[in-house]
Coordinates of C-alpha atoms in Angstrom, one line a residue:
X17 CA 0.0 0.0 0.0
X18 CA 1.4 3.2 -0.6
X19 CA 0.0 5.0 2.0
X20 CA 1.4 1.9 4.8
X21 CA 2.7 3.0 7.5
X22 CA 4.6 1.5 10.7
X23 CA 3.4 2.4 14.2
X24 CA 4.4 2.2 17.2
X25 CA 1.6 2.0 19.8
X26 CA 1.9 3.1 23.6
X27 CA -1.0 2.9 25.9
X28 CA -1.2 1.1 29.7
X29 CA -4.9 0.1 28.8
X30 CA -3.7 -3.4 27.2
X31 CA -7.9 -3.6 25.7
X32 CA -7.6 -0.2 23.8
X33 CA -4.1 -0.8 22.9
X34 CA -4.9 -4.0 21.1
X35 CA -7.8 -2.1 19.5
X36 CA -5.8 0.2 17.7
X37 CA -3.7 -2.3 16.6
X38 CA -6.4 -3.7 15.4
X39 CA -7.9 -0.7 13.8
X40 CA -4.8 -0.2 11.8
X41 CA -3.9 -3.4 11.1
X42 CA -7.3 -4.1 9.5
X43 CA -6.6 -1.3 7.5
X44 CA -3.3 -2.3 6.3
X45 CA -0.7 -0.8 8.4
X46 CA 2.3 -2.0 10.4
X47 CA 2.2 -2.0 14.3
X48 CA 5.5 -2.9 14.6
X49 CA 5.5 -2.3 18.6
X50 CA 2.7 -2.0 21.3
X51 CA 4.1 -0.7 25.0
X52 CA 2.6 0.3 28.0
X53 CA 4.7 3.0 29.4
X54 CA 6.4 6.4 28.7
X55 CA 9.9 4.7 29.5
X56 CA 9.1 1.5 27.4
X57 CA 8.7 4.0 24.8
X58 CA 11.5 5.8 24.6
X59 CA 13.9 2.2 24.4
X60 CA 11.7 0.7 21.7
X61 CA 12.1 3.6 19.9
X62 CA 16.2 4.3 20.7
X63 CA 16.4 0.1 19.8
X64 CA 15.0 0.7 16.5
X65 CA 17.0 3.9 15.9
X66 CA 20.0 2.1 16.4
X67 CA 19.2 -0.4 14.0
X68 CA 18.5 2.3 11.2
X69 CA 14.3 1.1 11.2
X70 CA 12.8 3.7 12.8
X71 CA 8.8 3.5 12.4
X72 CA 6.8 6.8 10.9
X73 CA 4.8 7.3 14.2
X74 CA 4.3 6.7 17.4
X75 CA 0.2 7.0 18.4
X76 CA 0.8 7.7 22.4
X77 CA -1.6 8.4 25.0
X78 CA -1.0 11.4 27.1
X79 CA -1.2 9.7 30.6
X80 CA 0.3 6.3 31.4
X81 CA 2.4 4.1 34.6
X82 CA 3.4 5.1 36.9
X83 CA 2.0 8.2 38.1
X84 CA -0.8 8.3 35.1
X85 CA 0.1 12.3 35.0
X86 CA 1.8 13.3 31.6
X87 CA 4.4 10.1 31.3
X88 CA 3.1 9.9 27.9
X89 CA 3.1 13.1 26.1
X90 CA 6.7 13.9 28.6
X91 CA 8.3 10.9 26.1
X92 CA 6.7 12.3 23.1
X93 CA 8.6 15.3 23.5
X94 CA 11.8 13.6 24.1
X95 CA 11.6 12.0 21.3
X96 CA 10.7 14.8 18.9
X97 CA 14.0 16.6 20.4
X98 CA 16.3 13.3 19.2
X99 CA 14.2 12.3 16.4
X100 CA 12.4 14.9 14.0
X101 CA 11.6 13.0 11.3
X102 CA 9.6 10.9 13.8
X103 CA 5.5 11.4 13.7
X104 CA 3.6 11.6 17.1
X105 CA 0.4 11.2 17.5
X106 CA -0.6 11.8 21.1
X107 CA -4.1 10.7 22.8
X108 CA -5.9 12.0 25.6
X109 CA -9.2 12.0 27.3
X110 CA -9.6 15.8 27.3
X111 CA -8.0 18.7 26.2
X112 CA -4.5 19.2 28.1
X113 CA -3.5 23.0 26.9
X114 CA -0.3 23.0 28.9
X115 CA 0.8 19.5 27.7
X116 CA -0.3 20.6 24.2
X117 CA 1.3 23.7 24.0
X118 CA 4.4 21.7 25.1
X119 CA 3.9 19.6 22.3
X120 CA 3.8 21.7 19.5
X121 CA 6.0 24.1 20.7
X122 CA 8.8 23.2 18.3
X123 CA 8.0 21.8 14.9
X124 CA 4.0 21.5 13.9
X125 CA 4.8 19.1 11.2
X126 CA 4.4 15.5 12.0
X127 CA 2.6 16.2 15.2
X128 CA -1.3 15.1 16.7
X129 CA -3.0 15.7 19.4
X130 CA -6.6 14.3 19.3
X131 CA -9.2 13.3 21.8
X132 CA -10.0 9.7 22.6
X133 CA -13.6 10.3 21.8
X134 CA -12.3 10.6 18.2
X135 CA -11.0 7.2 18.1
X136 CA -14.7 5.9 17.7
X137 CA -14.6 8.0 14.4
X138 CA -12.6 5.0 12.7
X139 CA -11.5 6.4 9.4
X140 CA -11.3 10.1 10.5
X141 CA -8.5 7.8 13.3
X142 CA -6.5 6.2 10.6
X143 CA -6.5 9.0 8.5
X144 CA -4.9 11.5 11.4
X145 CA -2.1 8.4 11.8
X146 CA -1.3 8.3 8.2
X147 CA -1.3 12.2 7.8
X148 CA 1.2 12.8 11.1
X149 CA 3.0 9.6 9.8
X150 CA 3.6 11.7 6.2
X151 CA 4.9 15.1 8.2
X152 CA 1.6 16.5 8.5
X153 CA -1.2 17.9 11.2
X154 CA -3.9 16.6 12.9
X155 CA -5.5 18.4 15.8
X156 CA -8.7 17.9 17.5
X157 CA -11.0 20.8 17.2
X158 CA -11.6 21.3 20.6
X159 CA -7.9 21.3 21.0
X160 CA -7.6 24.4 18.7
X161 CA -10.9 26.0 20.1
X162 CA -9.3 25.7 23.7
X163 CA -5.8 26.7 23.2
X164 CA -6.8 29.6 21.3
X165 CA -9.7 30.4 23.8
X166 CA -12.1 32.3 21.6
X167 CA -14.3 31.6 18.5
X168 CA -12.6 33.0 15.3
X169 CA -13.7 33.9 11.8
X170 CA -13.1 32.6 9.3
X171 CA -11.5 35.3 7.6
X172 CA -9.2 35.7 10.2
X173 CA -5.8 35.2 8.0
X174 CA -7.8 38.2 5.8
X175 CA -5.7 40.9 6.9
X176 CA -1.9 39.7 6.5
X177 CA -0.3 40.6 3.6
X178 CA 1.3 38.1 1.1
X179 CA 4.6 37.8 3.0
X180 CA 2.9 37.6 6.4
X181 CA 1.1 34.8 5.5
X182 CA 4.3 33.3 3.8
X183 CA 6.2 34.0 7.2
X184 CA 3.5 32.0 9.5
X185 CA 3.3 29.5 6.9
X186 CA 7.2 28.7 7.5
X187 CA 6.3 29.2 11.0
X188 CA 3.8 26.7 10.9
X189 CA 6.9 24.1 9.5
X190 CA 8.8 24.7 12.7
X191 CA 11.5 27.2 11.5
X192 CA 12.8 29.9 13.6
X193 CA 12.8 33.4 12.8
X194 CA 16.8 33.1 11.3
X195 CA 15.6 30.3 9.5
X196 CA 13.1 32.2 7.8
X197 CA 15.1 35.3 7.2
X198 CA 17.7 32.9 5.4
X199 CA 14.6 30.6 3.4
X200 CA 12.9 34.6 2.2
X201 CA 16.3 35.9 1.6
X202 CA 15.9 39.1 4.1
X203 CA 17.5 40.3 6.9
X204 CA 16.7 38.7 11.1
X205 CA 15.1 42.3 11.7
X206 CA 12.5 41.9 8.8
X207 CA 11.4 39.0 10.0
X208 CA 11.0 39.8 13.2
X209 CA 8.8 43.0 12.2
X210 CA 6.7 40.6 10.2
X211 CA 6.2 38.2 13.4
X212 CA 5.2 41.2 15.6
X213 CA 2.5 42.6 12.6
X214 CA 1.2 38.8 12.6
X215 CA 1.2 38.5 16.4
X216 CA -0.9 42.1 16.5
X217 CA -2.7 41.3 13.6
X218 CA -4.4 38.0 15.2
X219 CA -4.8 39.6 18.6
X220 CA -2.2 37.7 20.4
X221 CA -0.8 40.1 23.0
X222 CA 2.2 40.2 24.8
X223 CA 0.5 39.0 27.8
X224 CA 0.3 35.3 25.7
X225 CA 4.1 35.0 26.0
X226 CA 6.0 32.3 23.9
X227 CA 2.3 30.4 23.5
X228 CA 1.8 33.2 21.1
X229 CA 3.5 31.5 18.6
X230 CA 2.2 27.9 19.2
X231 CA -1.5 30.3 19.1
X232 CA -0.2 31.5 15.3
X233 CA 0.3 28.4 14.2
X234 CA -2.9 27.1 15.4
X235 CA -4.4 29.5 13.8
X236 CA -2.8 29.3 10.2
X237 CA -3.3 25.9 10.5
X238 CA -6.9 25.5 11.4
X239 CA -8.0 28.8 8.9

């Protein structure tokens, strides 16, 4: 299949966990692993590094042994830090802002956060796997509608200019403001004054601190 993928399950509830590998299997895909904790995680996914095979995605829920506070989505960002190219998919059983924030907080490509409710929606499920497993973006809606804390319109992108948009977009991929200045060809300084436009243009204020870049995003990404 060309859409196959190979996943890497973690979840302590050993009934649900064999459901989603069930759900994907039937579907075509590769759980290649199935754990039940954030630290069982983290060496499945080092073993496979080490022997060059690492799998497009890891689908992991949010809380897990031995505390059942945020073992889950703490691993997930470990392992986005040594391994990029790596897809996670994190589940939870309501909307976590801090630990979602936390999340995507670096790169927005390749990354999930969806609620367990959505797991019943079968192909909208598999679909949100393959997609994070391919580098792309699947959030929940009330994960957006939360972390940006007030209804939108949908013309809310409608007054950037061109290059605005272009810089969120590349902000959307993860890159840092130098990053961008090198990818547009323009100076740090430019860049910056775009950022601060976008920032005022949305309605993030200072007051949002660093989530109001995470809030940017969410917002190119959900327009």
């Amino acid at each position: 299949m060309e859409d196959r993928v190979r996943v890497v399950i973690a979840e302590d509830s050993v009934l649900l966990r064999e459901g989603l590998t069930r759900l994907l299997t039937d579907r075509g895909h590769d759980v290649v692993a199935g754990v039940g904790d954030g630290n069982a995680l983290i060496k499945t996914i080092t073993e496979f590094a080490a022997q060059g095979d690492l799998p497009d995605v890891v689908v992991a829920d949010v809380r897990m042994p031995p505390t059942h506070t945020d073992e889950g989505v703490r691993a997930a960002v470990q392992l986005r830090k040594h391994h990029p190219e790596l897809g996670v998919l994190v589940l939870s059983q309501y909307v976590e802002e801090r630990y979602a924030t936390e999340l995507l907080a670096g790169s927005s490509r390749g990354v999930g956060y969806l609620l367990k409710d959505r797991v019943a929606e079968v192909r909208e499920f598999v679909d949100a796997v393959v997609r994070v497993a391919r580098g792309g973006t699947a959030l929940d809606p009330e994960v957006v509608a939360q972390l940006l804390g007030r209804s939108r319109k949908q013309d809310v992108l409608a007054g950037l200019t061109p290059r605005e948009r272009e810089v969120l977009g590349l902000m959307a991929e993860g890159r840092t403001n130098s990053a961008i200045a090198r990818q547009l060809v323009v100076s740090d300084g430019a860049v910056e004054k775009h950022v601060s436009n976008i920032f005022l243009k949305l309605g993030l204020s200072q007051s949002d601190g660093d989530h109001r870049r995470v809030l940017a995003v969410l917002t190119y990404l959900n327009s």
